[in-house]
Short mmCIF file of C-alpha atoms and ligand atoms in Angstrom, two decimals:
data_model
loop_
_atom_site.label_atom_id
_atom_site.label_comp_id
_atom_site.label_asym_id
_atom_site.label_seq_id
_atom_site.Cartn_x
_atom_site.Cartn_y
_atom_site.Cartn_z
CA MET F 1 41.25 111.14 -14.95
CA ILE F 2 44.87 110.75 -13.90
CA TYR F 3 45.97 107.12 -13.76
CA PHE F 4 48.80 106.43 -11.31
CA ASP F 5 48.23 102.71 -10.65
CA ASN F 6 50.54 101.28 -13.29
CA ALA F 7 52.20 98.88 -10.83
CA ALA F 8 48.83 97.07 -10.63
CA THR F 9 48.34 97.07 -14.38
CA THR F 10 49.41 99.60 -16.99
CA TRP F 11 46.75 101.86 -18.48
CA PRO F 12 46.01 102.94 -21.12
CA LYS F 13 47.26 100.22 -23.40
CA PRO F 14 48.92 101.38 -26.65
CA PRO F 15 46.56 101.58 -29.67
CA GLU F 16 48.57 98.89 -31.48
CA VAL F 17 47.86 96.50 -28.58
CA LEU F 18 44.13 97.11 -28.92
CA GLU F 19 44.37 96.63 -32.69
CA GLN F 20 46.19 93.31 -32.33
CA ILE F 21 43.65 92.08 -29.79
CA ALA F 22 40.87 92.91 -32.24
CA ARG F 23 42.77 91.08 -35.03
CA SER F 24 43.08 88.03 -32.81
CA PHE F 25 39.32 87.63 -33.15
CA THR F 26 39.10 88.37 -36.88
CA ASP F 27 42.35 87.01 -38.39
CA TYR F 28 43.61 84.62 -35.69
CA GLY F 29 40.36 83.23 -34.36
CA ALA F 30 41.08 79.48 -34.73
CA ASN F 31 42.47 77.19 -32.05
CA PRO F 32 46.26 77.19 -32.53
CA GLY F 33 48.28 73.96 -32.72
CA ARG F 34 45.22 71.85 -33.38
CA GLY F 35 43.95 72.30 -36.97
CA ALA F 36 45.90 72.16 -40.26
CA TYR F 37 43.76 74.76 -42.10
CA LYS F 38 45.02 78.27 -42.82
CA MET F 39 43.55 80.26 -39.94
CA ALA F 40 44.69 77.65 -37.40
CA MET F 41 48.19 77.74 -38.91
CA ASP F 42 48.22 81.56 -38.89
CA THR F 43 47.21 81.53 -35.25
CA SER F 44 49.95 79.00 -34.43
CA ARG F 45 52.48 81.24 -36.18
CA LEU F 46 51.30 84.25 -34.16
CA ILE F 47 51.76 82.29 -30.92
CA TYR F 48 55.21 81.08 -32.01
CA LYS F 49 56.34 84.56 -33.08
CA THR F 50 55.20 86.02 -29.76
CA ARG F 51 57.19 83.35 -27.94
CA GLU F 52 60.20 84.36 -30.03
CA THR F 53 59.61 88.06 -29.30
CA ILE F 54 59.51 87.37 -25.56
CA ALA F 55 62.59 85.12 -25.70
CA SER F 56 64.56 87.77 -27.55
CA PHE F 57 63.35 90.48 -25.13
CA PHE F 58 64.79 88.49 -22.21
CA GLY F 59 67.85 87.27 -24.14
CA VAL F 60 66.65 83.65 -23.97
CA ALA F 61 68.21 81.42 -26.64
CA ASP F 62 65.38 78.90 -27.10
CA CYS F 63 61.84 80.26 -27.22
CA ARG F 64 60.44 76.84 -26.24
CA ASN F 65 61.55 77.71 -22.71
CA ILE F 66 58.93 80.47 -22.54
CA VAL F 67 55.55 79.28 -21.26
CA PHE F 68 52.34 81.31 -21.45
CA THR F 69 50.36 81.65 -18.23
CA ARG F 70 47.56 83.88 -16.96
CA ASN F 71 49.71 86.15 -14.82
CA THR F 72 52.80 86.32 -12.59
CA THR F 73 51.00 84.50 -9.80
CA GLU F 74 50.27 81.48 -11.95
CA SER F 75 53.87 81.45 -13.19
CA VAL F 76 55.22 81.57 -9.62
CA ASN F 77 52.91 78.73 -8.54
CA MET F 78 53.91 76.68 -11.59
CA ALA F 79 57.59 77.18 -10.78
CA ILE F 80 57.45 76.52 -7.03
CA LYS F 81 55.01 73.62 -7.08
CA GLY F 82 56.76 72.17 -10.12
CA ILE F 83 60.06 71.54 -8.32
CA ILE F 84 59.34 71.41 -4.59
CA ASN F 85 58.69 68.12 -2.77
CA PRO F 86 57.84 67.24 0.84
CA GLY F 87 60.91 67.75 3.03
CA ASP F 88 62.37 70.59 0.93
CA HIS F 89 63.24 74.02 2.33
CA ILE F 90 62.65 77.35 0.54
CA LEU F 91 64.17 80.79 1.14
CA TYR F 92 62.29 83.98 0.23
CA SER F 93 62.96 87.66 0.92
CA SER F 94 61.43 89.90 3.57
CA LEU F 95 59.84 92.08 0.85
CA GLU F 96 57.82 89.37 -0.92
CA HIS F 97 54.42 89.85 -2.48
CA ASN F 98 51.80 87.24 -1.58
CA ALA F 99 52.43 85.72 -5.03
CA ILE F 100 55.47 83.99 -3.51
CA TRP F 101 54.68 84.06 0.21
CA ARG F 102 51.31 82.30 0.02
CA PRO F 103 52.28 79.36 -2.22
CA VAL F 104 55.41 78.83 -0.11
CA LYS F 105 53.37 78.84 3.10
CA ALA F 106 50.68 76.61 1.56
CA LEU F 107 53.34 73.94 0.98
CA GLU F 108 53.82 73.63 4.75
CA LYS F 109 50.80 71.30 4.60
CA ILE F 110 52.92 68.76 2.71
CA GLY F 111 55.97 69.08 4.95
CA VAL F 112 57.87 71.88 3.21
CA THR F 113 59.66 74.40 5.44
CA SER F 114 60.76 77.94 4.66
CA ASP F 115 62.58 80.98 6.01
CA SER F 116 62.81 84.58 4.95
CA PHE F 117 66.11 86.37 4.46
CA THR F 118 66.49 90.03 5.30
CA VAL F 119 66.26 92.78 2.71
CA ASN F 120 65.96 96.34 4.00
CA GLN F 121 63.76 99.20 2.76
CA GLN F 122 66.48 100.28 0.36
CA GLY F 123 66.46 96.83 -1.25
CA LYS F 124 69.87 95.89 0.24
CA VAL F 125 70.13 92.15 0.74
CA ASP F 126 71.74 90.90 3.96
CA PHE F 127 73.90 88.26 2.30
CA ALA F 128 75.27 86.98 5.60
CA ASP F 129 71.70 86.29 6.70
CA LEU F 130 70.87 84.64 3.37
CA GLU F 131 73.89 82.32 3.53
CA ALA F 132 73.30 81.54 7.21
CA LYS F 133 69.75 80.40 6.46
CA ILE F 134 70.72 77.90 3.77
CA LYS F 135 70.18 74.35 5.10
CA PRO F 136 71.18 70.95 3.72
CA ASN F 137 67.59 70.52 2.44
CA THR F 138 67.24 74.02 0.93
CA LYS F 139 66.21 73.63 -2.70
CA LEU F 140 65.03 77.03 -3.85
CA ILE F 141 65.63 80.74 -3.39
CA ALA F 142 62.51 82.61 -4.53
CA CYS F 143 62.40 86.39 -4.52
CA LEU F 144 61.07 89.42 -6.26
CA HIS F 145 63.30 91.57 -8.42
CA GLY F 146 61.67 94.86 -7.48
CA SER F 147 59.31 95.71 -4.64
CA ASN F 148 55.81 96.77 -5.65
CA VAL F 149 55.56 98.86 -2.48
CA LEU F 150 59.00 100.36 -1.99
CA GLY F 151 60.26 100.62 -5.55
CA ALA F 152 63.49 99.04 -4.27
CA VAL F 153 65.43 96.80 -6.67
CA LEU F 154 67.23 93.70 -5.39
CA ASP F 155 70.64 92.62 -6.67
CA ILE F 156 69.40 89.45 -8.36
CA ALA F 157 72.75 88.76 -10.02
CA ALA F 158 74.38 88.50 -6.59
CA ILE F 159 71.53 86.38 -5.18
CA GLY F 160 71.81 84.17 -8.26
CA ALA F 161 75.51 83.71 -7.55
CA VAL F 162 74.70 82.51 -4.01
CA ALA F 163 72.10 80.10 -5.41
CA LYS F 164 74.62 78.76 -7.91
CA LYS F 165 77.34 78.36 -5.27
CA HIS F 166 75.00 76.23 -3.15
CA HIS F 167 73.41 74.36 -6.11
CA LEU F 168 69.95 75.80 -5.42
CA TYR F 169 67.23 76.68 -7.89
CA PHE F 170 66.66 80.42 -8.28
CA LEU F 171 63.18 81.81 -9.03
CA VAL F 172 62.70 85.53 -9.72
CA ASP F 173 59.35 87.32 -9.62
CA ALA F 174 59.74 90.06 -12.21
CA ALA F 175 56.20 91.43 -11.84
CA GLN F 176 57.48 94.98 -11.37
CA THR F 177 60.63 94.89 -13.45
CA ALA F 178 59.75 93.14 -16.73
CA GLY F 179 59.63 96.08 -19.12
CA ALA F 180 61.12 98.47 -16.55
CA LEU F 181 64.68 97.14 -16.28
CA PRO F 182 66.70 94.87 -18.56
CA ILE F 183 66.61 91.23 -17.36
CA TYR F 184 68.67 88.48 -18.96
CA PRO F 185 68.03 85.27 -16.97
CA GLU F 186 70.55 83.17 -18.89
CA LYS F 187 73.34 85.67 -18.19
CA ILE F 188 72.83 85.87 -14.44
CA GLY F 189 71.83 82.35 -13.46
CA ILE F 190 68.08 82.71 -13.05
CA ASP F 191 66.50 79.27 -13.39
CA LEU F 192 62.89 80.40 -13.41
CA LEU F 193 61.58 83.87 -14.26
CA ALA F 194 57.92 84.73 -13.66
CA PHE F 195 56.62 87.80 -15.46
CA PRO F 196 53.29 89.50 -16.19
CA GLY F 197 52.18 90.52 -19.66
CA HIS F 198 49.81 93.17 -18.38
CA LYS F 199 52.13 95.51 -16.48
CA GLY F 200 55.41 96.85 -17.89
CA LEU F 201 55.07 94.86 -21.12
CA TYR F 202 51.80 96.68 -21.95
CA GLY F 203 49.77 93.61 -22.90
CA PRO F 204 46.21 93.02 -21.67
CA MET F 205 45.24 91.53 -18.32
CA GLY F 206 45.05 87.73 -18.26
CA ILE F 207 48.42 87.04 -19.86
CA GLY F 208 51.79 86.31 -18.27
CA GLY F 209 54.69 83.97 -18.71
CA LEU F 210 57.34 81.78 -17.16
CA TYR F 211 60.89 81.26 -18.39
CA VAL F 212 62.21 77.81 -17.48
CA ARG F 213 65.94 77.10 -17.82
CA ASP F 214 66.92 74.37 -20.24
CA GLY F 215 67.05 71.01 -18.50
CA ILE F 216 64.52 71.77 -15.74
CA LEU F 217 61.54 69.42 -15.96
CA LEU F 218 58.76 71.00 -13.90
CA ASN F 219 55.85 68.89 -12.72
CA PRO F 220 52.89 70.53 -14.44
CA LEU F 221 50.14 72.23 -12.39
CA GLN F 222 47.65 70.67 -14.79
CA GLU F 223 47.66 67.97 -17.42
CA GLY F 224 45.56 67.80 -20.57
CA GLY F 225 45.43 68.32 -24.30
CA THR F 226 48.50 69.85 -25.88
CA GLY F 227 47.94 68.97 -29.53
CA SER F 228 51.07 66.76 -29.29
CA ASN F 229 51.70 63.06 -28.38
CA SER F 230 47.94 62.74 -28.25
CA LEU F 231 47.85 58.93 -28.03
CA GLU F 232 49.93 58.89 -24.83
CA ALA F 233 48.29 59.05 -21.39
CA ALA F 234 51.34 60.79 -19.97
CA GLN F 235 51.82 64.53 -20.25
CA PRO F 236 54.60 65.18 -22.80
CA ASP F 237 58.04 66.17 -21.49
CA MET F 238 58.65 68.55 -24.37
CA MET F 239 58.47 72.26 -23.75
CA PRO F 240 56.37 74.34 -23.83
CA ASP F 241 53.66 71.67 -24.27
CA ARG F 242 54.44 70.14 -20.89
CA LEU F 243 53.24 73.27 -19.12
CA GLU F 244 50.62 74.56 -21.58
CA SER F 245 47.62 72.23 -21.51
CA GLY F 246 44.38 73.43 -23.04
CA THR F 247 43.61 76.35 -25.32
CA VAL F 248 45.89 79.36 -24.86
CA ASN F 249 44.78 82.98 -24.48
CA THR F 250 45.25 84.09 -28.09
CA PRO F 251 43.88 87.65 -27.61
CA GLY F 252 46.21 88.08 -24.63
CA ILE F 253 49.19 86.70 -26.53
CA ALA F 254 48.46 88.87 -29.58
CA GLY F 255 48.19 91.94 -27.37
CA LEU F 256 51.38 91.05 -25.51
CA ALA F 257 53.34 90.77 -28.78
CA ALA F 258 52.18 94.26 -29.74
CA GLY F 259 53.00 95.56 -26.24
CA ILE F 260 56.59 94.33 -26.43
CA GLN F 261 56.98 95.72 -29.95
CA PHE F 262 55.70 99.08 -28.65
CA LEU F 263 58.30 98.99 -25.85
CA ASN F 264 61.11 97.94 -28.18
CA ALA F 265 60.27 100.84 -30.49
CA ILE F 266 60.61 103.34 -27.63
CA SER F 267 63.53 101.43 -25.99
CA LEU F 268 63.80 100.39 -22.36
CA GLU F 269 66.37 103.15 -21.74
CA GLU F 270 63.90 105.83 -22.83
CA VAL F 271 61.06 104.33 -20.76
CA LEU F 272 63.37 104.24 -17.75
CA ARG F 273 64.54 107.82 -18.33
CA HIS F 274 60.97 109.14 -18.63
CA GLU F 275 59.63 107.27 -15.60
CA GLN F 276 62.64 108.18 -13.48
CA MET F 277 62.17 111.84 -14.32
CA LEU F 278 58.56 111.64 -13.04
CA THR F 279 59.62 109.62 -9.97
CA LYS F 280 62.36 112.10 -9.06
CA TYR F 281 59.98 115.04 -9.48
CA LEU F 282 57.31 113.44 -7.28
CA TYR F 283 59.76 112.21 -4.67
CA GLU F 284 61.46 115.58 -4.29
CA GLU F 285 58.23 117.57 -4.11
CA LEU F 286 56.69 115.13 -1.61
CA SER F 287 59.75 115.41 0.60
CA TYR F 288 59.03 119.16 1.09
CA ILE F 289 55.46 118.59 2.33
CA PRO F 290 55.22 118.61 6.13
CA ASN F 291 53.63 115.49 7.66
CA VAL F 292 54.42 113.33 4.62
CA THR F 293 56.62 110.24 5.06
CA ILE F 294 58.07 108.64 1.93
CA TYR F 295 59.23 105.01 1.97
CA GLY F 296 61.88 103.14 0.02
CA PRO F 297 65.20 104.09 -1.53
CA ASP F 298 66.25 107.68 -2.07
CA VAL F 299 65.93 108.93 -5.61
CA CYS F 300 68.67 107.29 -7.58
CA ASP F 301 69.15 105.56 -10.90
CA HIS F 302 68.23 102.18 -9.55
CA ARG F 303 64.66 102.71 -8.40
CA LEU F 304 61.35 101.66 -9.89
CA PRO F 305 58.71 104.27 -10.77
CA VAL F 306 56.81 103.41 -7.59
CA VAL F 307 56.54 105.87 -4.69
CA SER F 308 54.73 104.98 -1.46
CA PHE F 309 53.97 107.51 1.24
CA ASN F 310 51.75 108.33 4.19
CA ILE F 311 50.32 111.50 5.65
CA MET F 312 50.73 111.66 9.40
CA GLY F 313 47.57 110.78 11.29
CA LYS F 314 45.65 109.72 8.19
CA ASP F 315 44.69 106.23 7.14
CA SER F 316 46.21 105.37 3.75
CA ASN F 317 42.84 104.16 2.42
CA GLU F 318 41.24 107.48 3.33
CA VAL F 319 43.96 109.38 1.45
CA GLY F 320 43.66 107.05 -1.55
CA TRP F 321 39.88 107.45 -1.55
CA THR F 322 40.11 111.26 -1.35
CA LEU F 323 42.58 111.40 -4.25
CA GLY F 324 40.22 109.28 -6.34
CA ASN F 325 36.95 110.83 -5.32
CA ASP F 326 37.83 114.53 -5.00
CA TYR F 327 40.67 114.83 -7.54
CA ASP F 328 40.07 111.98 -10.01
CA ILE F 329 43.58 110.66 -9.37
CA CYS F 330 43.81 106.83 -9.34
CA VAL F 331 46.30 105.49 -6.81
CA ARG F 332 46.44 102.33 -4.71
CA ALA F 333 46.28 102.38 -0.92
CA GLY F 334 46.43 99.72 1.78
CA TYR F 335 48.75 96.72 1.73
CA HIS F 336 49.34 96.03 -2.00
CA CYS F 337 49.17 92.24 -1.32
CA ALA F 338 52.57 92.57 0.35
CA PRO F 339 52.30 92.30 4.15
CA LEU F 340 55.98 91.30 4.41
CA ALA F 341 57.05 94.54 2.74
CA HIS F 342 54.76 96.53 5.06
CA LYS F 343 56.24 94.72 8.05
CA THR F 344 59.73 95.64 6.84
CA MET F 345 58.75 99.30 6.42
CA GLY F 346 56.78 99.46 9.69
CA THR F 347 53.39 100.22 8.13
CA LEU F 348 51.41 97.14 9.08
CA GLU F 349 48.79 99.34 10.75
CA GLN F 350 48.48 102.23 8.36
CA GLY F 351 49.32 100.63 5.01
CA ALA F 352 50.58 103.19 2.49
CA VAL F 353 49.46 105.21 -0.51
CA ARG F 354 51.22 104.14 -3.69
CA ILE F 355 51.73 106.16 -6.86
CA SER F 356 53.16 104.26 -9.83
CA PHE F 357 53.97 105.61 -13.26
CA GLY F 358 53.78 104.30 -16.80
CA VAL F 359 54.99 105.59 -20.15
CA TYR F 360 51.90 107.70 -20.78
CA ASN F 361 52.15 109.75 -17.57
CA GLN F 362 53.19 113.37 -17.86
CA PRO F 363 54.76 115.96 -15.51
CA TRP F 364 51.53 118.04 -15.42
CA GLU F 365 49.75 115.06 -13.90
CA VAL F 366 52.40 114.79 -11.19
CA GLU F 367 52.06 118.53 -10.54
CA LYS F 368 48.29 118.16 -10.02
CA CYS F 369 48.82 115.21 -7.72
CA ILE F 370 51.37 117.08 -5.61
CA ALA F 371 48.94 120.01 -5.24
CA ALA F 372 46.20 117.58 -4.14
CA ILE F 373 48.45 115.86 -1.59
CA LYS F 374 49.49 119.26 -0.19
CA LYS F 375 45.82 120.13 0.37
CA ILE F 376 45.03 116.79 1.98
CA ALA F 377 48.07 117.09 4.24
CA GLN F 378 47.15 120.56 5.44
C1 LIG S 401 56.00 91.89 -6.88
C2 LIG S 401 54.72 91.31 -7.42
N1 LIG S 401 54.62 89.98 -7.57
C3 LIG S 401 53.52 89.42 -8.08
C4 LIG S 401 52.43 90.17 -8.45
C5 LIG S 401 51.23 89.50 -9.01
O1 LIG S 401 51.16 89.77 -10.37
P1 LIG S 401 49.98 89.22 -11.26
O2 LIG S 401 48.81 90.09 -10.99
O3 LIG S 401 50.48 89.34 -12.66
O4 LIG S 401 49.73 87.83 -10.86
C6 LIG S 401 52.48 91.56 -8.32
C7 LIG S 401 51.33 92.39 -8.67
O5 LIG S 401 51.25 93.55 -8.43
C8 LIG S 401 53.67 92.14 -7.79
O6 LIG S 401 53.77 93.46 -7.66
#
């Protein structure tokens, strides 16, 4: 089997991730932050160390500003619903995934309004449009860092500067870029950074995180036991307890720590170099096949290892199914939970076939895939 659906979740996971997950049941099996006996303390230390590992990975000074969640979607919801009130206005980009679009739209029920600002297929932000859409009641700019459909990367430092100039909160969805590109929220004015543990950071599914800038007090999505201030009815203000009620996902956290250590050992630069080599190879070969349309930025340094394409006259789901069924090549077809991106690229009817690479992919796999696409396109 050839696995080219790493933008959905990376596979396979490194052996050290699997080992750490197994150890979370044997050596770290107690509820962390609750008991004072050895295994509970060991588990608490594992959770704390993982928080530190994540903070250092993103250049965050205080690891208490890293909150564990289930996935990017939960982090985005926690961020948006934690600061937005009736009457507020939100700006989001024209490439958003439903992770941002749907919670923003759901808030219309409580009197929140929103607008999208234009970003083209290459990932170029129309800054005049962005500035023109800022209103007196705009509170938040929420956007993805990299498109899961186009592979385009947005200039989040420049968007952050606009947010800062207008005293707006800035939320970044790093679902596709955490582990693919360096991101330092405290250097470039990101207030809230939502990231998955299960994609580019090579942890298991069911774990993600949210960075919250010092001084931001989010209203929690849920209240409950935190193992702290237990006599008080009110949810504690202190981080990360404020946003982490209930038992955390220790196997997920243990696996995520190992995933980040695995990445650090290889280095982000090397991961980027390897995945860009595969992306360039695929992109160039696809561009020679008649009837194939490729979307997104041209091959360049600043592109994610995600390539979407269509074959003229063929439904993307049919192509995806044929690749899986006849060639044992796993890709994703359809809309990738990103109708706004498909609207921007003009594929609302056909969807697109998406190939996305991870560290374990090899050139021979790309070669096989190109041969298969050539046959299907004939
Ligand atoms: C840009 C983007 N945002 C959000 C998500 C949702 O991520 P998660 O599954 O971790 O909630 C994805 C998933 O593919 C994505 O690509």
